[in-house]
Structures are given as structure tokens and as C-alpha cells.
Coordinates of N, CA and C in Angstrom, one line a residue:
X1 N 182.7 98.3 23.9 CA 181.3 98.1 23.5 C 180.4 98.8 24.6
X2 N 181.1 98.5 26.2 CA 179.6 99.8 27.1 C 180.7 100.4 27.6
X3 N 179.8 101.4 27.9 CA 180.9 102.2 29.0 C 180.7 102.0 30.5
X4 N 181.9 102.2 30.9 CA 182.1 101.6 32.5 C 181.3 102.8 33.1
X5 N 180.5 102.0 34.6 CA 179.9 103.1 35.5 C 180.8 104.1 36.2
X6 N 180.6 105.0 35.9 CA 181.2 106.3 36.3 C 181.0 106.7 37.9
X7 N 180.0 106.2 38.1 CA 179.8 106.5 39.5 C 179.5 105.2 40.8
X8 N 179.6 105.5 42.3 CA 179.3 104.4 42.6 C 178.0 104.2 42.9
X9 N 177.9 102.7 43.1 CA 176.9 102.3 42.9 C 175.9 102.8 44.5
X10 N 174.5 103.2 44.0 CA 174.2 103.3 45.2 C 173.8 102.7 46.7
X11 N 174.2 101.1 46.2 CA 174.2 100.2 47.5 C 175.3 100.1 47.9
X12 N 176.3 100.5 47.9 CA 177.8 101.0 48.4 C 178.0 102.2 48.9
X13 N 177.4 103.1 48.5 CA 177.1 104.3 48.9 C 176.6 104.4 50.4
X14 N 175.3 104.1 50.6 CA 174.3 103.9 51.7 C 175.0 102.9 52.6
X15 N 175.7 101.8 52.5 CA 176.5 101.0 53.3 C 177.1 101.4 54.6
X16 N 178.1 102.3 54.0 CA 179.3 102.5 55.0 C 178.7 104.1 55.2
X17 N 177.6 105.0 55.4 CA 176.9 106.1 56.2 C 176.2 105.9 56.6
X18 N 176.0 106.6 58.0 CA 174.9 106.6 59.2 C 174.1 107.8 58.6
X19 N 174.2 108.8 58.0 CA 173.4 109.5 57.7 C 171.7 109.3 56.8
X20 N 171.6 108.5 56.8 CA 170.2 108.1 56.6 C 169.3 108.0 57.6
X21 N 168.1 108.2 58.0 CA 167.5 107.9 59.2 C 166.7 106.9 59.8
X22 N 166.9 106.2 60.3 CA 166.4 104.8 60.6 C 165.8 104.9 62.1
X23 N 165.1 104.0 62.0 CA 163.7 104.1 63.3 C 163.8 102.5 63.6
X24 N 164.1 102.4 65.0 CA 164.4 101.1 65.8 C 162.8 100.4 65.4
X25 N 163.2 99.3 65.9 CA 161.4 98.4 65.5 C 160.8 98.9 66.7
X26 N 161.1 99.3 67.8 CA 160.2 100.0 68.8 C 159.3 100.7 68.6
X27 N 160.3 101.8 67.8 CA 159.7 103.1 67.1 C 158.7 102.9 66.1
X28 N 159.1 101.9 65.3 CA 157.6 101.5 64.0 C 156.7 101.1 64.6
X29 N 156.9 100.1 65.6 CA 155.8 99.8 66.4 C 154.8 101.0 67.4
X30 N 155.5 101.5 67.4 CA 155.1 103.1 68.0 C 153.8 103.3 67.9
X31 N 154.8 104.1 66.1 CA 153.9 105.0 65.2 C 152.9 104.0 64.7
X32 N 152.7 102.4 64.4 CA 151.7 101.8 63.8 C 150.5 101.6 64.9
X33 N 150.8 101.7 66.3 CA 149.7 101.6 67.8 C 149.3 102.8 67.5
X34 N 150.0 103.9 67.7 CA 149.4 104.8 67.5 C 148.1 105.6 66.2
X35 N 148.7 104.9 65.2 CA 148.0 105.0 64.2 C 146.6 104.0 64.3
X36 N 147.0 103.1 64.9 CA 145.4 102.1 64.5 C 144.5 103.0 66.0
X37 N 145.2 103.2 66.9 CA 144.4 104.2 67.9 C 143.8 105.3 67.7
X38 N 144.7 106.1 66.8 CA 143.7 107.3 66.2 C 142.5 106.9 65.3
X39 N 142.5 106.1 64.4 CA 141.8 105.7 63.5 C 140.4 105.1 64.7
X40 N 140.7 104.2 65.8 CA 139.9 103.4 66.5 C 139.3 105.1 67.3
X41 N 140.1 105.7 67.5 CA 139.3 107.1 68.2 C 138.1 107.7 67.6
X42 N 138.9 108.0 66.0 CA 138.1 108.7 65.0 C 136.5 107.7 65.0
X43 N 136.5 106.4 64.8 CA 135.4 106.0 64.7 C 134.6 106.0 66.1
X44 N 134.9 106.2 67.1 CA 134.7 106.0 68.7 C 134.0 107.7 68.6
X45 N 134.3 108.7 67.8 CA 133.5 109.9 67.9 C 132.6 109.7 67.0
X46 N 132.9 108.8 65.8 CA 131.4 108.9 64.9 C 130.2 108.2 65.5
X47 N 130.6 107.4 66.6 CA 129.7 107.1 66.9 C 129.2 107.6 68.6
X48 N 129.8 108.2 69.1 CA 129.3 108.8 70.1 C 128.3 110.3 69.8
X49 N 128.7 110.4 68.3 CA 127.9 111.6 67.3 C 126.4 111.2 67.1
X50 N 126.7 109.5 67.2 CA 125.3 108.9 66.2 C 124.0 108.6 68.1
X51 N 125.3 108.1 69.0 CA 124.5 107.8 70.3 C 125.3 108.0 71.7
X52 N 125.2 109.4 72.0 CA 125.9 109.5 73.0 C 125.7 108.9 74.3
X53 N 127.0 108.1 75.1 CA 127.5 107.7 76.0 C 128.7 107.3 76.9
X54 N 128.1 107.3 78.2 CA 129.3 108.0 79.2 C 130.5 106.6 78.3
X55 N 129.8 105.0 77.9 CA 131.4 104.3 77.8 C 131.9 105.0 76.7
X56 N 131.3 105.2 75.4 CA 132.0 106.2 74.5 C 132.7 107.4 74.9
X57 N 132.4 108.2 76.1 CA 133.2 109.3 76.2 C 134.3 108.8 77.1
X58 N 134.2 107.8 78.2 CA 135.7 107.4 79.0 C 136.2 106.5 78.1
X59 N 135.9 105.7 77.1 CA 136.8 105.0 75.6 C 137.3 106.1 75.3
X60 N 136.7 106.8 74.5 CA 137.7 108.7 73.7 C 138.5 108.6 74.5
X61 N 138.3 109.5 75.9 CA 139.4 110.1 77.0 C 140.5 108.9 77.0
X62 N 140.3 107.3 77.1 CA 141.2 106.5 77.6 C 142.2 106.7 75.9
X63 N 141.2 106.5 75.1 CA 142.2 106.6 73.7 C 143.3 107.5 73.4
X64 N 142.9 108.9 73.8 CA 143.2 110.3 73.4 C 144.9 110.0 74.2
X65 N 144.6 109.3 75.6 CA 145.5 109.5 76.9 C 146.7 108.8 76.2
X66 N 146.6 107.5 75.5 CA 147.3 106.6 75.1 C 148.0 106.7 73.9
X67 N 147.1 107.8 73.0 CA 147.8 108.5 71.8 C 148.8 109.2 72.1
X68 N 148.2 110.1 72.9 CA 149.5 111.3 73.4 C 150.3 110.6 74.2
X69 N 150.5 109.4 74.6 CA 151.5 108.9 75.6 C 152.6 108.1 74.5
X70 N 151.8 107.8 73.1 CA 152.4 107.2 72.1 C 153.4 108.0 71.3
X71 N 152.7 109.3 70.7 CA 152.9 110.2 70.3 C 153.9 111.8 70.4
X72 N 153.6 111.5 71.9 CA 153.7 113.0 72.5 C 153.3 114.4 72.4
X73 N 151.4 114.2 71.8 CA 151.2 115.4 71.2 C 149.5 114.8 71.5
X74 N 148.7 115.9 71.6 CA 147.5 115.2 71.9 C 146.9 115.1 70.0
X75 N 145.7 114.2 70.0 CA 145.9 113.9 68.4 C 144.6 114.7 67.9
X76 N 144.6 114.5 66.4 CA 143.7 115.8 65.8 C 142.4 115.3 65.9
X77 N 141.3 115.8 66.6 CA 140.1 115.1 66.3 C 138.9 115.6 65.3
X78 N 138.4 114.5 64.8 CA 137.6 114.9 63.8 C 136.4 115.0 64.2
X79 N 135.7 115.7 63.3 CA 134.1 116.2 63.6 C 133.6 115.4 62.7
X80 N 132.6 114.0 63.5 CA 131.8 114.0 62.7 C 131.0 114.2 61.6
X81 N 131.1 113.8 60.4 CA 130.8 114.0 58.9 C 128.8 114.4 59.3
X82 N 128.4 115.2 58.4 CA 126.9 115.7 58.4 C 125.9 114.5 58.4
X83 N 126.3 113.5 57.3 CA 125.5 112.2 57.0 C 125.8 110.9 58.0
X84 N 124.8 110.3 58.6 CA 125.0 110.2 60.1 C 125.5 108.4 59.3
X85 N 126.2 108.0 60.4 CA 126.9 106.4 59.9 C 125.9 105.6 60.2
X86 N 126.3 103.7 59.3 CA 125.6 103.2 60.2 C 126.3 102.6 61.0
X87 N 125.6 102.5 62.0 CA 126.4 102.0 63.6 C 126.7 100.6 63.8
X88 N 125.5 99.6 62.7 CA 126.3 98.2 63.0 C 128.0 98.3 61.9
X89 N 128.0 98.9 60.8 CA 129.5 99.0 60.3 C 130.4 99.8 61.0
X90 N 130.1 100.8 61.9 CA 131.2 101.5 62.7 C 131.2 100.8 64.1
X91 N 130.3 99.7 64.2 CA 131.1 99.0 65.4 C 131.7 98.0 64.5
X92 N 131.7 97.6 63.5 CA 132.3 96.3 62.7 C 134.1 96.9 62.7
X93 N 133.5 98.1 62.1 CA 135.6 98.8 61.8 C 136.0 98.9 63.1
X94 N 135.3 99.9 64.0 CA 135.7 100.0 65.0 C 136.4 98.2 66.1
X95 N 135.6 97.3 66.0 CA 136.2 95.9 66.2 C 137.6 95.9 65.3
X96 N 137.1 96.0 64.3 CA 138.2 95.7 63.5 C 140.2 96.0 63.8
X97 N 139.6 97.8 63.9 CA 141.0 98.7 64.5 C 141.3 98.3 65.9
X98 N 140.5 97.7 66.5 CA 140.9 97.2 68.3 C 141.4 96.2 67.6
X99 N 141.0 95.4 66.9 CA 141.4 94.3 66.6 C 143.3 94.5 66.2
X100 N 143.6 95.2 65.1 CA 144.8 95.7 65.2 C 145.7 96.1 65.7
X101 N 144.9 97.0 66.8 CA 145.8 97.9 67.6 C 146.4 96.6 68.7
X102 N 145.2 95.6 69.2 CA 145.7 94.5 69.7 C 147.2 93.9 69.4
X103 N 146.8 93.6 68.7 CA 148.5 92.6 67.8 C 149.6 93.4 67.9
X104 N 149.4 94.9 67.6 CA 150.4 95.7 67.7 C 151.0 95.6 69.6
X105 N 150.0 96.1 70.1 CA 150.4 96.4 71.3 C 150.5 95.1 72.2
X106 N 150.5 94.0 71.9 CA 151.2 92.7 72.0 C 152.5 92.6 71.6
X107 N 152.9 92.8 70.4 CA 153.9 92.9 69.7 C 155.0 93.3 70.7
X108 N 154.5 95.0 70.8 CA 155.1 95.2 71.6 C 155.8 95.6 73.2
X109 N 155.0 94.6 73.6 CA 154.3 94.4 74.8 C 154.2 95.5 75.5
X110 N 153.0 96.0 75.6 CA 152.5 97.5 75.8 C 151.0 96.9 76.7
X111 N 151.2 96.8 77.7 CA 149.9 95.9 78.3 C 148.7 97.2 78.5
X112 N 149.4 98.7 78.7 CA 148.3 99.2 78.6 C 147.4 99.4 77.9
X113 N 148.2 99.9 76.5 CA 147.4 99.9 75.1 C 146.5 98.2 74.8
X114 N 147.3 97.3 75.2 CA 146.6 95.6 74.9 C 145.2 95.8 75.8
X115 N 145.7 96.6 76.8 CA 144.0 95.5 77.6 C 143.0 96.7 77.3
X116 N 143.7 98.3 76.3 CA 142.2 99.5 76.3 C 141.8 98.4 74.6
X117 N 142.9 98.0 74.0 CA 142.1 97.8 72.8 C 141.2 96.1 72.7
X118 N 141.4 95.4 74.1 CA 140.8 94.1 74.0 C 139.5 94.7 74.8
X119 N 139.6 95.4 76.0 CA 138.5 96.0 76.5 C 137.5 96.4 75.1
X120 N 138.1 97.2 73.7 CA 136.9 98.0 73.1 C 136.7 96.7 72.3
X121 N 137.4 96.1 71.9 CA 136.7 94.7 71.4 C 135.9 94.0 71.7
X122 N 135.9 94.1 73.1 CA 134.8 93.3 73.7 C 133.5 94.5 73.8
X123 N 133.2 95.5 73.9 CA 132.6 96.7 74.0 C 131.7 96.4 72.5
X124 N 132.4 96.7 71.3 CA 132.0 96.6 70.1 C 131.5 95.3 69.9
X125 N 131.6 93.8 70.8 CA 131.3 92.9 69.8 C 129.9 92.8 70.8
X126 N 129.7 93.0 71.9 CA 128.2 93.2 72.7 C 127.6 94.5 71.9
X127 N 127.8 95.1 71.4 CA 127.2 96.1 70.9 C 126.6 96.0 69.3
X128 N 127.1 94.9 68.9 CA 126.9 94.2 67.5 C 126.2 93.3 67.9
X129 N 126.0 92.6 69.0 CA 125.1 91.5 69.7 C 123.7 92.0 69.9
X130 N 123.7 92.9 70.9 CA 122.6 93.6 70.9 C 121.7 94.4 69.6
X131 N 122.4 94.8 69.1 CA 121.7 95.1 67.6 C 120.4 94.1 67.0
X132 N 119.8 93.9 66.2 CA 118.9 93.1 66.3 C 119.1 92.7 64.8
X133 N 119.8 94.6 63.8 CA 120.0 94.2 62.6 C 121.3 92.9 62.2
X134 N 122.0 93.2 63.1 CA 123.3 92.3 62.9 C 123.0 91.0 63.0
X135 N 121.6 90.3 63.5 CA 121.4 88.6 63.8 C 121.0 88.6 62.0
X136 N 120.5 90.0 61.5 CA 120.0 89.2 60.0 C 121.1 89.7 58.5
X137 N 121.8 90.4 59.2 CA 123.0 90.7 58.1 C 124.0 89.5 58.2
X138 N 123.9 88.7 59.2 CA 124.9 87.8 59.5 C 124.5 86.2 58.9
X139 N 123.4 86.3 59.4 CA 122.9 85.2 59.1 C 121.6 84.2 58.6

């Protein structure tokens, strides 16, 4: 009534070969620090676009150092978009991605990466303090 599988199955296959490529949890951990750092970088220039300063440009430099130390490649930076942000939401994301890169670099216990991304957390959340819009979007 069916016909028998002719071939084997492919979770028998993949079993018994190393040839597949597989990445230690070090390595995922890596590439996910690295990735919430480029993202935390990218927003660290849109707003050094919108108000330039010296802690914005030694944040970049300290980010850029820690990507290429992640990565081994310095990473692509973006040019700020023509239409300028607003600065209480790009300090909100920018919290946000410190916020992530945090847990990661805990994870993996990476104390350098932990204490640049608790440092910009703390950076972002006085800078959302200060704002005056943020006391009435919040509350």
C-alpha cells in the first residue's frame, strides 16, 4: 500500500558527520555582544549628529575598540540619516541596547564589555533625566 523510504532519513544523516558547522556558545555569545554594540554604536552617532560631545565621542571610540576586539574587524559606521532624531527615543533605544549588550556580556563574563555597557546605561538614563520632555511623556 506505501512505498518504503528509499533514502535515509535526514536525522541519521547529520548524526554520525562533523561536517556541518557549529559555533561553541562562546562564539554565539560573541557575535550577539557584538551585534547589540554595533547597534548601541550606530545610535551613539545619531546622536552625537543631533549634539556633539567629548562623552559621545570617547563612548564611539570605547564601542568601536570592543567591536573590533569582538569581531576582529573594525565595524561599518553609519552616517547619520538627513532627518534629524528625536533624542529622548535615541536615548530610550540606545538604554535599551546597553541594556542588552549588558546580559550578554554577563552571560559571558566579559567584564570589559559589562562595565562600557552599564557605564552607557547609566549615561542614557541621566540624560533622559535631564530632558525636561521626558518628566511629561512619562508621566
Amino acid at each position: 500500500m506505501y512505498e518504503p523510504i528509499r533514502t535515509k532519513s535526514v536525522h541519521s544523516t547529520m548524526a554520525g558527520t562533523s561536517d556541518f558547522p557549529h559555533r561553541s556558545r562562546e562564539e554565539e555569545l560573541d557575535i550577539q555582544l557584538a551585534g547589540h554594540l554595533s547597534a548601541l554604536l550606530a545610535v551613539t552617532d545619531e546622536l552625537r549628529a543631533l549634539a556633539p560631545s567629548a562623552d559621545l565621542d570617547a563612548a564611539a571610540d570605547r564601542l568601536v575598540a570592543q567591536v573590533c576586539r569582538l569581531r576582529g574587524g573594525k565595524p561599518l559606521r553609519a552616517t547619520p540619516g538627513a532627518a534629524p532624531g528625536d533624542p529622548v527615543a535615541l536615548h530610550r533605544r540606545a538604554h535599551a541596547l546597553a541594556g542588552r549588550a549588558l546580559v550578554v556580556a554577563a552571560s559571558r563574563a566579559d567584564t570589559a564589555a559589562a562595565i562600557l555597557a552599564a557605564e552607557r546605561m547609566d549615561a542614557h538614563t541621566a540624560a533622559l533625566a535631564a530632558d525636561p520632555r521626558e518628566l511629561t511623556a512619562t508621566g
